[in-house]
Tab-separated table of C-alpha atoms and ligand atoms in Angstrom:
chain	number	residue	atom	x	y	z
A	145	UNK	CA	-22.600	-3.970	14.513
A	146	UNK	CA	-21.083	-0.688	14.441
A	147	UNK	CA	-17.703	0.031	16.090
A	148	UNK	CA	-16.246	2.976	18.232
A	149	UNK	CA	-13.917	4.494	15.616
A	150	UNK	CA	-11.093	7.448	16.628
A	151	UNK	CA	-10.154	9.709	14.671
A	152	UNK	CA	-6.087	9.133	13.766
A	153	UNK	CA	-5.465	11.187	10.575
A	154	UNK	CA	-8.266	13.549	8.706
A	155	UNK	CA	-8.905	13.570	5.651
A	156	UNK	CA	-6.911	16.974	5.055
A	157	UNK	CA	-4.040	15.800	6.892
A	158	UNK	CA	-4.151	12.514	3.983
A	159	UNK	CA	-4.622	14.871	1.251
A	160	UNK	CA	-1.783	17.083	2.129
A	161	UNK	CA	0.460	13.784	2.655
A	162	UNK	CA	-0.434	12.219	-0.473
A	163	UNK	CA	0.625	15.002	-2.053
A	164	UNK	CA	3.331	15.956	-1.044
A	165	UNK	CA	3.978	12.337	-1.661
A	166	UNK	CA	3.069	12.698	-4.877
A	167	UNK	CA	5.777	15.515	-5.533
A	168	UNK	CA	8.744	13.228	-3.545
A	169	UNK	CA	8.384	10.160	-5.855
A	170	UNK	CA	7.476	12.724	-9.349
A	171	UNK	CA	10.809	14.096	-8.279
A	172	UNK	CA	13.046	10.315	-8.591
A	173	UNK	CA	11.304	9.120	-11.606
A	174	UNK	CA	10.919	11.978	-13.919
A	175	UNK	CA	10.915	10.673	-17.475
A	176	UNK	CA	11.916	7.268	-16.468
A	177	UNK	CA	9.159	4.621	-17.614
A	178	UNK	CA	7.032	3.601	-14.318
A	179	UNK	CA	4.230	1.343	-13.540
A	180	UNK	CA	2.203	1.691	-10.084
A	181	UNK	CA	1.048	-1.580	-8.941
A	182	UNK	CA	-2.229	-1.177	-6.550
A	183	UNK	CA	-2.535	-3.761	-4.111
A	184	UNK	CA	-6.138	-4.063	-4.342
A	185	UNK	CA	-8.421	-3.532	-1.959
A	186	UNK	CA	-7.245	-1.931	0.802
A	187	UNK	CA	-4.807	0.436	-1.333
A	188	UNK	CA	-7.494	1.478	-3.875
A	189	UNK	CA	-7.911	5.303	-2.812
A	190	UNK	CA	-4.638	5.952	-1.845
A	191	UNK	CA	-3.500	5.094	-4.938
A	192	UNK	CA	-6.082	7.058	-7.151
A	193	UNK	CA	-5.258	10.157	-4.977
A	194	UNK	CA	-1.412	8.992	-5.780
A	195	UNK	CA	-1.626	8.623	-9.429
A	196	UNK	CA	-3.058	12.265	-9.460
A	197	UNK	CA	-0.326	13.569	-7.587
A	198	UNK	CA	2.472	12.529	-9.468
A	199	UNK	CA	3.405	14.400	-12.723
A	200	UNK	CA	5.510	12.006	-14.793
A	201	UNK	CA	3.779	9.431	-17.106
A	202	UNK	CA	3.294	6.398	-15.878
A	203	UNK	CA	1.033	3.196	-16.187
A	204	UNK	CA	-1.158	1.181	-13.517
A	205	UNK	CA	-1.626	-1.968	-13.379
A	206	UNK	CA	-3.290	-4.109	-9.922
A	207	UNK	CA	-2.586	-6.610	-8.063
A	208	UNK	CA	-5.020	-8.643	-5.507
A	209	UNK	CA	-3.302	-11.038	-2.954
A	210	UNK	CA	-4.939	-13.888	-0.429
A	211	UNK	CA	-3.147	-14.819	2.442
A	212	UNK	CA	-3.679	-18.162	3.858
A	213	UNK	CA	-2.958	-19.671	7.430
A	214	UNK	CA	-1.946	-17.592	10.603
A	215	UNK	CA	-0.459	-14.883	10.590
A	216	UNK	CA	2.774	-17.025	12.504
A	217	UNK	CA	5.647	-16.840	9.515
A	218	UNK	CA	6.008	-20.850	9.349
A	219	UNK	CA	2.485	-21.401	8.408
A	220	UNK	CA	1.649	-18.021	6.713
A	221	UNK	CA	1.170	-18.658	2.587
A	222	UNK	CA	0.476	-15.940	0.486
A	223	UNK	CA	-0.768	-16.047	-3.313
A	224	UNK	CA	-1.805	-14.141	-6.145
A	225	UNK	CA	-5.874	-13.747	-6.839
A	226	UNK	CA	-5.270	-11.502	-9.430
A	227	UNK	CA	-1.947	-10.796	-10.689
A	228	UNK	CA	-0.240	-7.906	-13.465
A	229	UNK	CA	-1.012	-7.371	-16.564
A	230	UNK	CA	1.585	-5.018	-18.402
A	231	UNK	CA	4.919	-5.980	-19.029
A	232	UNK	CA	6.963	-4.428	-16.521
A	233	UNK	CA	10.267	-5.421	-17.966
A	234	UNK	CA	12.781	-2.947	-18.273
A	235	UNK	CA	10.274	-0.467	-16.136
A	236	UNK	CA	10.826	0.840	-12.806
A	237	UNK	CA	7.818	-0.643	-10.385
A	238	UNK	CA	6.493	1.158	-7.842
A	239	UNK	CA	3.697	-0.803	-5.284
A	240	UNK	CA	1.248	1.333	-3.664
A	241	UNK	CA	0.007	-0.521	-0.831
A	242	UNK	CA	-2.129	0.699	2.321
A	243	UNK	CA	-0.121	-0.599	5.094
A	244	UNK	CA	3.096	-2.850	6.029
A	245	UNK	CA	2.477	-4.655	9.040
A	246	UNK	CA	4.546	-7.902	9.632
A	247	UNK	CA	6.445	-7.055	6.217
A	248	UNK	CA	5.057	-10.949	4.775
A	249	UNK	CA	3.115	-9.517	2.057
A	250	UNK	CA	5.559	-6.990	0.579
A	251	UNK	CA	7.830	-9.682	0.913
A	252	UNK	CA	5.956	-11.895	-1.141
A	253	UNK	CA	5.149	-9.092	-3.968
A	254	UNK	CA	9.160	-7.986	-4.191
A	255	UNK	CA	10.088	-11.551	-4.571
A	256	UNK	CA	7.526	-12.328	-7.390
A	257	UNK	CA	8.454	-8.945	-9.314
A	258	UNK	CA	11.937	-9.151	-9.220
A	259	UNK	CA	12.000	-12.448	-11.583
A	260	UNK	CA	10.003	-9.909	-14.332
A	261	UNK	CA	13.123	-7.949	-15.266
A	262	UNK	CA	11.735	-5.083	-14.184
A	263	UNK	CA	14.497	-2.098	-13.933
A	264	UNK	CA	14.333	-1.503	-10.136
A	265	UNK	CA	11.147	-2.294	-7.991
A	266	UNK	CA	10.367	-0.043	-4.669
A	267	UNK	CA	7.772	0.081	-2.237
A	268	UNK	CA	5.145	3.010	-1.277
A	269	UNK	CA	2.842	2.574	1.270
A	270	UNK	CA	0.730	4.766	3.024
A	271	UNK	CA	1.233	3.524	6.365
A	272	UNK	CA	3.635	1.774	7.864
A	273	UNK	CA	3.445	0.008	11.818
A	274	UNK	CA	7.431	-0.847	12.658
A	275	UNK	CA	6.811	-2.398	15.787
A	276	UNK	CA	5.395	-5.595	14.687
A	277	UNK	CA	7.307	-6.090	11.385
A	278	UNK	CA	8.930	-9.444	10.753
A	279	UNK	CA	10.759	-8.983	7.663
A	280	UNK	CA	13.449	-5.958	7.009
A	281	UNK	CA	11.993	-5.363	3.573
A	282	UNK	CA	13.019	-1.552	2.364
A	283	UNK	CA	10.310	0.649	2.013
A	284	UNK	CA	10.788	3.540	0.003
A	285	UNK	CA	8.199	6.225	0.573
A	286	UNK	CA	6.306	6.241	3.403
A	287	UNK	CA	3.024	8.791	4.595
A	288	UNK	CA	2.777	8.000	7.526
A	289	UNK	CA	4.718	5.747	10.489
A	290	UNK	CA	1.887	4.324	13.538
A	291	UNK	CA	2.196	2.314	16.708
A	292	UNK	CA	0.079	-1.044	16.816
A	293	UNK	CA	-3.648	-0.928	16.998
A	294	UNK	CA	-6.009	-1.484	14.048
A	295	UNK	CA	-6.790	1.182	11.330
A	296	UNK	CA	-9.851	1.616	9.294
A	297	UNK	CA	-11.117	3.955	6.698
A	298	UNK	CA	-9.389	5.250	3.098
A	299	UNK	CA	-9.546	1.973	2.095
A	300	UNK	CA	-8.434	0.293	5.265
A	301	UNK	CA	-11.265	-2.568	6.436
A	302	UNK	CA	-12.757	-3.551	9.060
A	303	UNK	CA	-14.262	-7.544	8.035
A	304	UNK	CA	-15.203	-5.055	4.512
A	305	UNK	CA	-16.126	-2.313	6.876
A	306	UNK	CA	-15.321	1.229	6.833
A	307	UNK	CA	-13.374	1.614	3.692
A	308	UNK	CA	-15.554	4.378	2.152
A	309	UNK	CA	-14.274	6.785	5.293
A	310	UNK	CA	-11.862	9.447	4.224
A	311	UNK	CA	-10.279	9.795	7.144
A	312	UNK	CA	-8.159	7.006	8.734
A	313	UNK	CA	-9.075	5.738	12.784
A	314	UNK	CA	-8.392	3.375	15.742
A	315	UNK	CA	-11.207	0.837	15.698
A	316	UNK	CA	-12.067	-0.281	19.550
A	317	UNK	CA	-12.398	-4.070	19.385
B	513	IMP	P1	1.475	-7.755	6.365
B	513	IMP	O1	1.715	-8.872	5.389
B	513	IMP	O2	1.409	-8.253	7.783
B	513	IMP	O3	2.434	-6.599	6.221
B	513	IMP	O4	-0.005	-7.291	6.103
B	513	IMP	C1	-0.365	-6.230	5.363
B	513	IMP	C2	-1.851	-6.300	5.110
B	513	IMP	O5	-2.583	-6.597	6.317
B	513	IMP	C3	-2.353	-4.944	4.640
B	513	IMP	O6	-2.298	-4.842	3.238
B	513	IMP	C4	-3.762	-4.929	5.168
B	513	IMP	O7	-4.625	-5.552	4.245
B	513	IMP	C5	-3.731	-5.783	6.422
B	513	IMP	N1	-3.616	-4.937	7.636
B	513	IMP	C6	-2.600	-4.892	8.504
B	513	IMP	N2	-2.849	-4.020	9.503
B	513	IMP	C7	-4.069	-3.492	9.245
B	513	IMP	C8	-4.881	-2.501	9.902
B	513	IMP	O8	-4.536	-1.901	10.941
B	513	IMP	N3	-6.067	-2.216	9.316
B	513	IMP	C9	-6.486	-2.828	8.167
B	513	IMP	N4	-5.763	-3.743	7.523
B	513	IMP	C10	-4.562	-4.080	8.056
């Protein structure tokens, strides 16, 4: 079944974003070492548009979560599927994720990184909804802020739909 999809960033208003992006976080890490940590899937082409915008070395590395339960915080669980491989002590971390909704996965991933010794850990995501987050976690770059409704396309999903798009839109459910 195909869905009624509109249009809530192109793909040249991304592009511009990411880059720009890019620029703001080459800017605060200069020489410093870095890993990017993609939060696999949804982040996957934001972050290889990322990593070309950003002009101090750096490794990648991915990381794939699960989260288990409702989404109601008592009964939410969240675990690794596939967790880091470097060695990200004494690095600064930066996750790359595609969006921060309740706040229960960053959460999770800023907990489990700061026991690594890693020299400071922040947060970019490419879009961030406010209204229905849960947990105050900082955020530290941000491309774009949205009201509520559900986002597909760049790597955003549908039940594995729509991630191929490279623009970002409203599904109608
Ligand atoms: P959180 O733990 O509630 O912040 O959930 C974040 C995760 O939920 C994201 O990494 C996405 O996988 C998924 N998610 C939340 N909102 C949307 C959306 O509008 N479209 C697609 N995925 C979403």
């Amino acid at each position: 079944m195909q869905h009624t999809l509109k249009e809530v960033f192109s793909a040249q208003e991304i592009q511009e974003r990411v880059k720009n992006l890019g620029k703001e976080i080459s800017q605060i890490y200069k020489d410093e070492p870095l890993v990017l940590i993609c939060v696999l899937k949804g982040a996957f082409l934001f972050f290889s548009d990322l990593v070309r915008a950003i002009d101090c070395p750096h490794e990648i590395d991915f990381v794939r979560l699960a989260s288990y339960g409702s989404s109601d915080t008592s009964s939410h669980s969240i675990a690794f599927t596939k967790d880091i491989e470097i060695n990200v002590e004494d690095k600064h971390v930066l996750i790359v994720e595609d969006i921060v909704d309740t706040g229960l996965t960053m959460e999770f991933l800023l907990k489990q990184l700061s026991v690594r010794k890693a020299k400071s850990v922040k947060i970019a995501t490419l879009l961030s909804k406010k209204a229905r987050r849960e947990k105050a976690i900082p955020i530290d770059f941000v491309g774009f802020y949205i009201q509520d409704g559900f986002l597909v396309g760049y790597g955003l999903d549908y039940a594995e739909k729509y991630r191929y798009l490279p623009n970002i839109c409203e599904v109608e459910l």
